Short mmCIF file of N, CA and C in Angstrom, two decimals:
data_model
loop_
_atom_site.label_atom_id
_atom_site.label_comp_id
_atom_site.label_asym_id
_atom_site.label_seq_id
_atom_site.Cartn_x
_atom_site.Cartn_y
_atom_site.Cartn_z
N MET A 147 -0.35 -3.52 9.80
CA MET A 147 -1.59 -3.36 10.50
C MET A 147 -2.62 -2.74 9.55
N ALA A 148 -2.84 -1.46 9.64
CA ALA A 148 -3.81 -0.82 8.75
C ALA A 148 -3.10 -0.39 7.47
N SER A 149 -3.75 -0.64 6.37
CA SER A 149 -3.20 -0.25 5.08
C SER A 149 -3.41 1.24 4.86
N GLY A 150 -2.60 1.85 4.03
CA GLY A 150 -2.74 3.27 3.76
C GLY A 150 -3.86 3.59 2.79
N LYS A 151 -4.46 2.59 2.18
CA LYS A 151 -5.51 2.80 1.19
C LYS A 151 -6.85 3.01 1.89
N ARG A 152 -7.35 4.21 1.84
CA ARG A 152 -8.62 4.53 2.49
C ARG A 152 -9.70 4.69 1.44
N PHE A 153 -10.94 4.50 1.86
CA PHE A 153 -12.05 4.79 0.97
C PHE A 153 -13.18 5.41 1.78
N VAL A 154 -14.00 6.18 1.09
CA VAL A 154 -15.11 6.86 1.74
C VAL A 154 -16.39 6.15 1.34
N ALA A 155 -17.17 5.77 2.34
CA ALA A 155 -18.44 5.08 2.11
C ALA A 155 -19.52 6.09 1.73
N GLU A 156 -20.68 5.58 1.33
CA GLU A 156 -21.79 6.44 0.94
C GLU A 156 -22.23 7.37 2.07
N ASP A 157 -22.07 6.91 3.32
CA ASP A 157 -22.49 7.73 4.46
C ASP A 157 -21.44 8.78 4.84
N GLY A 158 -20.34 8.84 4.09
CA GLY A 158 -19.31 9.85 4.33
C GLY A 158 -18.20 9.41 5.27
N ARG A 159 -18.33 8.22 5.87
CA ARG A 159 -17.29 7.75 6.79
C ARG A 159 -16.11 7.20 5.99
N CYS A 160 -14.92 7.47 6.50
CA CYS A 160 -13.69 6.98 5.88
C CYS A 160 -13.32 5.64 6.51
N PHE A 161 -13.04 4.65 5.68
CA PHE A 161 -12.68 3.31 6.15
C PHE A 161 -11.25 2.97 5.73
N VAL A 162 -10.60 2.15 6.56
CA VAL A 162 -9.24 1.70 6.30
C VAL A 162 -9.23 0.18 6.34
N PRO A 163 -8.64 -0.48 5.33
CA PRO A 163 -8.57 -1.94 5.36
C PRO A 163 -7.55 -2.44 6.38
N VAL A 164 -7.90 -3.51 7.07
CA VAL A 164 -7.01 -4.18 8.03
C VAL A 164 -6.96 -5.64 7.62
N VAL A 165 -5.75 -6.15 7.38
CA VAL A 165 -5.58 -7.55 6.98
C VAL A 165 -5.47 -8.39 8.25
N ILE A 166 -6.50 -9.18 8.50
CA ILE A 166 -6.57 -9.98 9.72
C ILE A 166 -5.46 -11.03 9.77
N THR A 167 -5.17 -11.63 8.62
CA THR A 167 -4.15 -12.69 8.59
C THR A 167 -2.76 -12.17 8.92
N GLU A 168 -2.53 -10.86 8.79
CA GLU A 168 -1.22 -10.28 9.09
C GLU A 168 -1.16 -9.62 10.46
N ALA A 169 -2.31 -9.21 10.99
CA ALA A 169 -2.33 -8.46 12.26
C ALA A 169 -3.58 -8.81 13.06
N ARG A 170 -3.64 -10.06 13.48
CA ARG A 170 -4.84 -10.58 14.15
C ARG A 170 -5.18 -9.80 15.43
N ALA A 171 -4.19 -9.52 16.26
CA ALA A 171 -4.45 -8.79 17.51
C ALA A 171 -4.95 -7.38 17.23
N PHE A 172 -4.37 -6.72 16.23
CA PHE A 172 -4.81 -5.37 15.89
C PHE A 172 -6.23 -5.39 15.35
N ALA A 173 -6.54 -6.37 14.51
CA ALA A 173 -7.90 -6.49 13.97
C ALA A 173 -8.90 -6.69 15.11
N ARG A 174 -8.54 -7.51 16.06
CA ARG A 174 -9.41 -7.75 17.22
C ARG A 174 -9.63 -6.46 18.01
N ALA A 175 -8.56 -5.70 18.22
CA ALA A 175 -8.67 -4.42 18.93
C ALA A 175 -9.58 -3.46 18.16
N CYS A 176 -9.43 -3.42 16.84
CA CYS A 176 -10.28 -2.55 16.02
C CYS A 176 -11.75 -2.92 16.16
N LEU A 177 -12.05 -4.21 16.10
CA LEU A 177 -13.43 -4.65 16.21
C LEU A 177 -14.02 -4.33 17.58
N GLU A 178 -13.24 -4.49 18.63
CA GLU A 178 -13.74 -4.19 19.97
C GLU A 178 -14.02 -2.70 20.13
N VAL A 179 -13.09 -1.87 19.68
CA VAL A 179 -13.27 -0.41 19.79
C VAL A 179 -14.45 0.04 18.94
N TRP A 180 -14.59 -0.54 17.76
CA TRP A 180 -15.68 -0.19 16.86
C TRP A 180 -17.03 -0.54 17.49
N ALA A 181 -17.14 -1.73 18.03
CA ALA A 181 -18.40 -2.16 18.67
C ALA A 181 -18.74 -1.25 19.85
N GLU A 182 -17.74 -0.96 20.68
CA GLU A 182 -17.97 -0.08 21.83
C GLU A 182 -18.36 1.32 21.39
N GLY A 183 -17.76 1.79 20.29
CA GLY A 183 -18.08 3.12 19.76
C GLY A 183 -19.52 3.23 19.30
N GLU A 184 -20.12 2.11 18.96
CA GLU A 184 -21.52 2.09 18.53
C GLU A 184 -22.44 1.64 19.65
N GLY A 185 -21.90 1.55 20.87
CA GLY A 185 -22.73 1.20 22.02
C GLY A 185 -23.08 -0.27 22.13
N LYS A 186 -22.32 -1.14 21.48
CA LYS A 186 -22.58 -2.58 21.53
C LYS A 186 -21.58 -3.25 22.46
N ASP A 187 -21.85 -4.49 22.80
CA ASP A 187 -20.89 -5.28 23.58
C ASP A 187 -19.59 -5.35 22.81
N ARG A 188 -18.46 -5.32 23.52
CA ARG A 188 -17.16 -5.26 22.85
C ARG A 188 -16.89 -6.46 21.95
N ARG A 189 -17.59 -7.54 22.14
CA ARG A 189 -17.37 -8.73 21.30
C ARG A 189 -18.43 -8.88 20.21
N ALA A 190 -19.23 -7.85 20.00
CA ALA A 190 -20.34 -7.92 19.05
C ALA A 190 -19.90 -8.18 17.61
N ARG A 191 -18.74 -7.75 17.24
CA ARG A 191 -18.29 -7.90 15.86
C ARG A 191 -17.24 -9.01 15.66
N MET A 192 -17.04 -9.84 16.67
CA MET A 192 -15.98 -10.85 16.59
C MET A 192 -16.17 -11.86 15.46
N TRP A 193 -17.39 -12.01 14.96
CA TRP A 193 -17.61 -12.93 13.85
C TRP A 193 -16.81 -12.50 12.62
N MET A 194 -16.45 -11.22 12.53
CA MET A 194 -15.69 -10.73 11.39
C MET A 194 -14.25 -11.26 11.37
N MET A 195 -13.79 -11.81 12.49
CA MET A 195 -12.43 -12.36 12.55
C MET A 195 -12.28 -13.60 11.67
N ASP A 196 -13.38 -14.14 11.17
CA ASP A 196 -13.32 -15.31 10.29
C ASP A 196 -12.87 -14.95 8.88
N PHE A 197 -12.82 -13.67 8.56
CA PHE A 197 -12.42 -13.23 7.22
C PHE A 197 -10.92 -12.96 7.16
N LYS A 198 -10.39 -12.77 5.96
CA LYS A 198 -8.97 -12.47 5.79
C LYS A 198 -8.67 -11.00 6.04
N ALA A 199 -9.64 -10.15 5.77
CA ALA A 199 -9.45 -8.71 5.94
C ALA A 199 -10.80 -8.07 6.26
N LEU A 200 -10.73 -6.85 6.77
CA LEU A 200 -11.96 -6.11 7.05
C LEU A 200 -11.67 -4.63 6.89
N SER A 201 -12.71 -3.84 6.76
CA SER A 201 -12.57 -2.40 6.65
C SER A 201 -13.11 -1.78 7.93
N VAL A 202 -12.29 -0.96 8.56
CA VAL A 202 -12.62 -0.37 9.86
C VAL A 202 -12.74 1.15 9.68
N PRO A 203 -13.76 1.77 10.29
CA PRO A 203 -13.84 3.23 10.22
C PRO A 203 -12.56 3.86 10.78
N LEU A 204 -12.05 4.85 10.08
CA LEU A 204 -10.79 5.50 10.43
C LEU A 204 -10.76 6.00 11.87
N GLN A 205 -11.88 6.46 12.38
CA GLN A 205 -11.93 7.03 13.73
C GLN A 205 -11.57 6.01 14.81
N TYR A 206 -11.62 4.71 14.51
CA TYR A 206 -11.34 3.68 15.51
C TYR A 206 -9.91 3.13 15.43
N ILE A 207 -9.12 3.57 14.46
CA ILE A 207 -7.77 3.04 14.29
C ILE A 207 -6.85 3.43 15.45
N GLU A 208 -6.78 4.70 15.79
CA GLU A 208 -5.89 5.14 16.88
C GLU A 208 -6.30 4.57 18.24
N PRO A 209 -7.61 4.58 18.59
CA PRO A 209 -7.99 3.95 19.87
C PRO A 209 -7.64 2.45 19.90
N ALA A 210 -7.71 1.79 18.75
CA ALA A 210 -7.35 0.37 18.69
C ALA A 210 -5.85 0.18 18.93
N ARG A 211 -5.04 1.07 18.38
CA ARG A 211 -3.59 0.98 18.62
C ARG A 211 -3.29 1.14 20.10
N ALA A 212 -4.01 2.03 20.76
CA ALA A 212 -3.79 2.25 22.20
C ALA A 212 -4.19 1.03 23.01
N ARG A 213 -5.13 0.25 22.51
CA ARG A 213 -5.62 -0.92 23.23
C ARG A 213 -4.76 -2.16 22.99
N MET A 214 -3.84 -2.12 22.08
CA MET A 214 -3.05 -3.30 21.71
C MET A 214 -2.39 -4.03 22.88
N PRO A 215 -1.73 -3.36 23.82
CA PRO A 215 -1.09 -4.12 24.92
C PRO A 215 -2.10 -4.98 25.70
N ALA A 216 -3.28 -4.45 25.94
CA ALA A 216 -4.30 -5.21 26.67
C ALA A 216 -4.79 -6.39 25.85
N ILE A 217 -4.96 -6.21 24.56
CA ILE A 217 -5.43 -7.28 23.68
C ILE A 217 -4.38 -8.39 23.62
N ILE A 218 -3.12 -8.03 23.48
CA ILE A 218 -2.06 -9.03 23.41
C ILE A 218 -2.00 -9.83 24.71
N ALA A 219 -2.13 -9.15 25.84
CA ALA A 219 -2.13 -9.85 27.13
C ALA A 219 -3.31 -10.81 27.23
N GLU A 220 -4.47 -10.39 26.73
CA GLU A 220 -5.66 -11.24 26.75
C GLU A 220 -5.47 -12.48 25.87
N ILE A 221 -4.89 -12.29 24.70
CA ILE A 221 -4.65 -13.41 23.78
C ILE A 221 -3.65 -14.39 24.40
N GLU A 222 -2.61 -13.87 25.02
CA GLU A 222 -1.62 -14.75 25.67
C GLU A 222 -2.25 -15.53 26.82
N ALA A 223 -3.12 -14.89 27.60
CA ALA A 223 -3.80 -15.57 28.70
C ALA A 223 -4.71 -16.68 28.17
N GLU A 224 -5.42 -16.41 27.07
CA GLU A 224 -6.28 -17.43 26.46
C GLU A 224 -5.44 -18.62 25.99
N ALA A 225 -4.29 -18.34 25.40
CA ALA A 225 -3.41 -19.41 24.91
C ALA A 225 -2.90 -20.26 26.08
N ARG A 226 -2.53 -19.62 27.18
CA ARG A 226 -2.07 -20.37 28.36
C ARG A 226 -3.19 -21.25 28.91
N ARG A 227 -4.41 -20.73 28.95
CA ARG A 227 -5.55 -21.53 29.44
C ARG A 227 -5.78 -22.74 28.55
N ARG A 228 -5.69 -22.54 27.23
CA ARG A 228 -5.89 -23.64 26.30
C ARG A 228 -4.80 -24.70 26.45
N ASN A 229 -3.58 -24.27 26.68
CA ASN A 229 -2.46 -25.21 26.81
C ASN A 229 -2.51 -26.02 28.09
N ARG A 230 -3.19 -25.54 29.10
CA ARG A 230 -3.31 -26.28 30.36
C ARG A 230 -4.27 -27.46 30.26
N ARG A 231 -5.16 -27.41 29.31
CA ARG A 231 -6.18 -28.47 29.19
C ARG A 231 -5.62 -29.74 28.67
#
C-alpha cells in the first residue's frame, strides 16, 4: 500500500508514495479522504487514478486505511453492475 519512503514538501507537509498499480482500492481511498480533507467533493481527485503512483499527504493515510472496507464494497458493486450489462 503506502511505501515507507516519505518526503517533506516545501510547505512542510509530509507525503507518502502510494503505488496505484499495486493497491488500487487503497489509492482510491486516499484520494477520497484527501479531497474531503480539503473540503472538496470526494471524487475531486479521481483523475489521479490514471497514473501508476501518487504521493499522498501522510495525515490522510490512516483515515484511508479505515475507509478500505467501504471502498472495496463500492468497487465490487460497480463490477457487478458492469457485468450485468
